[in-house]
Backbone as a ProteinNet text record, in pm:
[ID]
protein_1_A
[PRIMARY]
MKVNIYRKEGSNRFNISISRGEDEFQFNLTPEELETLQDKISEELKKTEEKKAELVWNPRSQRHETVKK
[TERTIARY]
-2346.1	-2359	-2459.1	-2450.2	-2550.9	-2567.9	-2691.9	-2728.8	-2836.5	-2805.9	-2887.4	-2936.7	-3049.4	-3096.6	-3199.5	-3153.3	-3245.8	-3246.1	-3339.6	-3361.1	-3369.5	-3282.3	-3275.5	-3387.1	-3467.2	-3572	-3532.7	-3615.9	-3582.3	-3478.3	-3443.5	-3335	-3396.7	-3351.9	-3390.7	-3302.8	-3208.1	-3123.3	-3138.9	-3109.9	-3118.2	-2967.5	-2943.4	-2793.6	-2803.6	-2705.3	-2686.7	-2557.5	-2559.5	-2447.8	-2439	-2343	-2302.4	-2194.3	-2193.3	-2087.6	-2081.9	-1955	-1933.1	-1794.2	-1823.1	-1710.2	-1685.7	-1545.4	-1491.9	-1495.4	-1522.3	-1535	-1662.1	-1660.5	-1788.7	-1794.4	-1898.7	-1886.2	-2026.4	-2005.3	-2127	-2133.8	-2246.6	-2282.7	-2436.2	-2464.7	-2591.9	-2642	-2778.3	-2839.4	-2970.8	-3000.1	-3123.1	-3229.8	-3351.7	-3446.2	-3438.1	-3421.6	-3379.4	-3277.5	-3154.9	-3029.2	-3068.1	-3148	-3185	-3266.1	-3364.2	-3433.2	-3358.8	-3270.2	-3173.1	-3086.2	-3030.7	-2964.8	-3052.7	-3181.9	-3279.8	-3289.2	-3322.5	-3323.9	-3213.1	-3096	-2981.7	-2959.6	-2981.9	-2966.7	-3066.3	-3195.9	-3296.1	-3259.2	-3214.5	-3168.4	-3058.1	-2965.8	-2852	-2899.5	-3016.4	-3054.6	-3146.4	-3193.6	-3273.9	-3183.4	-3070.7	-2967.4	-2918.7	-2879	-2827.8	-2928.5	-3079.4	-3170.2	-3199.6	-3183.4	-3189.8	-3077.5	-2960.5	-2838.2	-2845.3	-2913.5	-2937.3	-3040.4	-3123.4	-3233.6	-3176	-3203.7	-3168.4	-3274.6	-3284.4	-3401.4	-3349.9	-3396.3	-3350.8	-3479.4	-3441.3	-3534	-3543.9	-3680.8	-3717.4	-3783.3	-3697.2	-3732.7	-3868.6	-3884.8	-4019.2	-4142.9	-4128.6	-4262.7	-4254.4	-4152.4	-4140.2	-4156.9	-4110.5	-4101.5	-4000	-3985.7	-3876.6	-3919.7	-3822.9	-3841.1	-3744.2	-3777.3	-3670.2	-3626.8	-3500.8	-3421.9	-3322.5	-3370.6	-3290.6	-3163.4	-3071.4	-2931.4	-2887.2
-2132.6	-2025.5	-1929.1	-1804	-1712.5	-1618.6	-1605.5	-1527.1	-1428.5	-1301.8	-1177.2	-1120.7	-1095.7	-1041	-918.7	-790.8	-680.8	-567.4	-498.3	-392	-249.2	-161.2	-44.4	50.7	121.5	203.5	291.8	315.2	395.7	352	230.9	163.6	69.6	32.8	-76.7	-184.3	-201.5	-303.3	-386.6	-515.7	-598.9	-597.7	-574	-610.1	-747.2	-827.7	-969.4	-983.1	-1054.6	-1063.1	-1207	-1281.3	-1431.3	-1439.1	-1504.5	-1523.2	-1674.9	-1711.7	-1841.2	-1825.6	-1862.8	-1834.4	-1688.7	-1663.6	-1520.9	-1470.4	-1546.3	-1502	-1443.1	-1326.5	-1261.5	-1191.3	-1209.1	-1160.4	-1080	-972.8	-875	-817.8	-807.1	-764.9	-720.7	-652.9	-614.4	-636.7	-686.8	-723.4	-635.2	-619.5	-547.6	-694	-655.3	-768	-865.3	-830.1	-917.4	-1001.2	-955.5	-1028.6	-1133.6	-1076.2	-1180.4	-1292.2	-1271.5	-1371.8	-1466.6	-1416.6	-1509.1	-1585.7	-1536.5	-1610.6	-1738.8	-1715.7	-1807.5	-1918.9	-1875.6	-1972.7	-2066.5	-1988.1	-2088.7	-2180.8	-2150.4	-2238.8	-2346.1	-2295.3	-2412.6	-2513	-2456	-2567	-2649.9	-2627.4	-2691.2	-2796.2	-2744.9	-2838.9	-2943.6	-2906.6	-3030.2	-3118	-3068.9	-3163.9	-3267.5	-3212.4	-3292.1	-3387.5	-3353.3	-3444	-3576.4	-3523.1	-3618.1	-3722.1	-3683.1	-3771.7	-3860.7	-3816.4	-3904	-4021.8	-4020.5	-4108.7	-4210.7	-4338.4	-4431.5	-4544.6	-4574.9	-4654.6	-4810	-4889.8	-5032.4	-5143.6	-5258.9	-5355.9	-5441.1	-5438.8	-5507.6	-5652.5	-5747.7	-5880.8	-5934.9	-5885.7	-5916.8	-5886.5	-5730	-5690.9	-5688.4	-5739.9	-5753.8	-5623	-5518.6	-5380	-5293.4	-5196.1	-5085	-5006.1	-4978.7	-4866.7	-4771.7	-4647.2	-4550.8	-4551.1	-4556.6	-4556.1	-4434.2	-4359	-4236	-4290.3	-4248.6	-4257.4	-4161.6
1795.6	1700.3	1741	1725.3	1739.6	1634.3	1587.7	1456.6	1499.8	1467.4	1495	1360.4	1326.2	1215.6	1252.8	1209.9	1266.5	1146.9	1156.1	1053.1	1123.5	1086.5	1159.2	1108.5	1175.2	1161	1039.3	929.5	820.8	714.6	734.9	641.9	563.6	438.3	361.4	363.5	453.8	466.3	593.5	601.4	703.5	761.2	905.9	951.9	1014.4	965.1	1004.5	1096.2	1190.1	1289.4	1309.6	1284.3	1307	1397.8	1504.6	1604.5	1656.3	1659.8	1711.6	1807.8	1928.2	2030.4	2007.2	1988.1	1995.8	1845.6	1752.2	1601.5	1588.7	1519.8	1485.2	1349.1	1264.5	1131.1	1116.8	1058.3	1053	892.3	857.3	714.5	713	594.9	574.6	438.5	418.7	304.3	256.4	140	92.2	108.5	106.6	123.9	6.9	-120.7	-225	-197	-148.7	-126	-14.7	74.5	195	130.6	56.2	-24.8	-101	-163.9	-255.1	-168	-47.1	43.8	111.6	131.5	180.4	75	-49.9	-162.5	-161.8	-167	-187.6	-79.7	61.5	173.7	151.3	121.7	120.9	11.4	-97	-221.9	-151.8	-88.8	-28	68.3	140.7	248.6	177.1	69.5	8.3	-62.5	-129.6	-187.2	-70.7	69.7	155.1	202.9	193.6	230.6	134.6	19.8	-99.6	-87.5	-47.6	-52.9	52.9	151.4	289	279.7	164.5	142.3	35.5	60.3	-31	-54.8	-202.1	-226.9	-217.2	-144.4	-106.7	-113.7	-179.2	-179	-52.7	1.2	108.1	84.5	108.3	70.6	134.9	272.9	322.3	276.2	240.9	178.5	52.7	-22.6	-185.1	-252.6	-185.9	-261.9	-221.4	-300.9	-267	-148.6	-83.6	28.1	33.9	93.7	95.7	240.7	245.2	368.5	417.2	524	539.4	635.9	573.8	667.4	730.1
[MASK]
+++++++++++++++++++++++++++++++++++++++++++++++++++++++++++++++++++++

């Protein structure tokens, strides 16, 4: 996957191009929209990280430990 983000001179919008193989998708966002997109992606990544961690009891150390899957 290839992602290009650039800003044309004198413009208040970011042009974004995403391509995977022969498929390509292009759009543009304002700085505020780009920040919103970044925040939403970060939230989803945190949710994914939290789901991968599990609290388990370790009988050797006699305490709970976080195990990442």
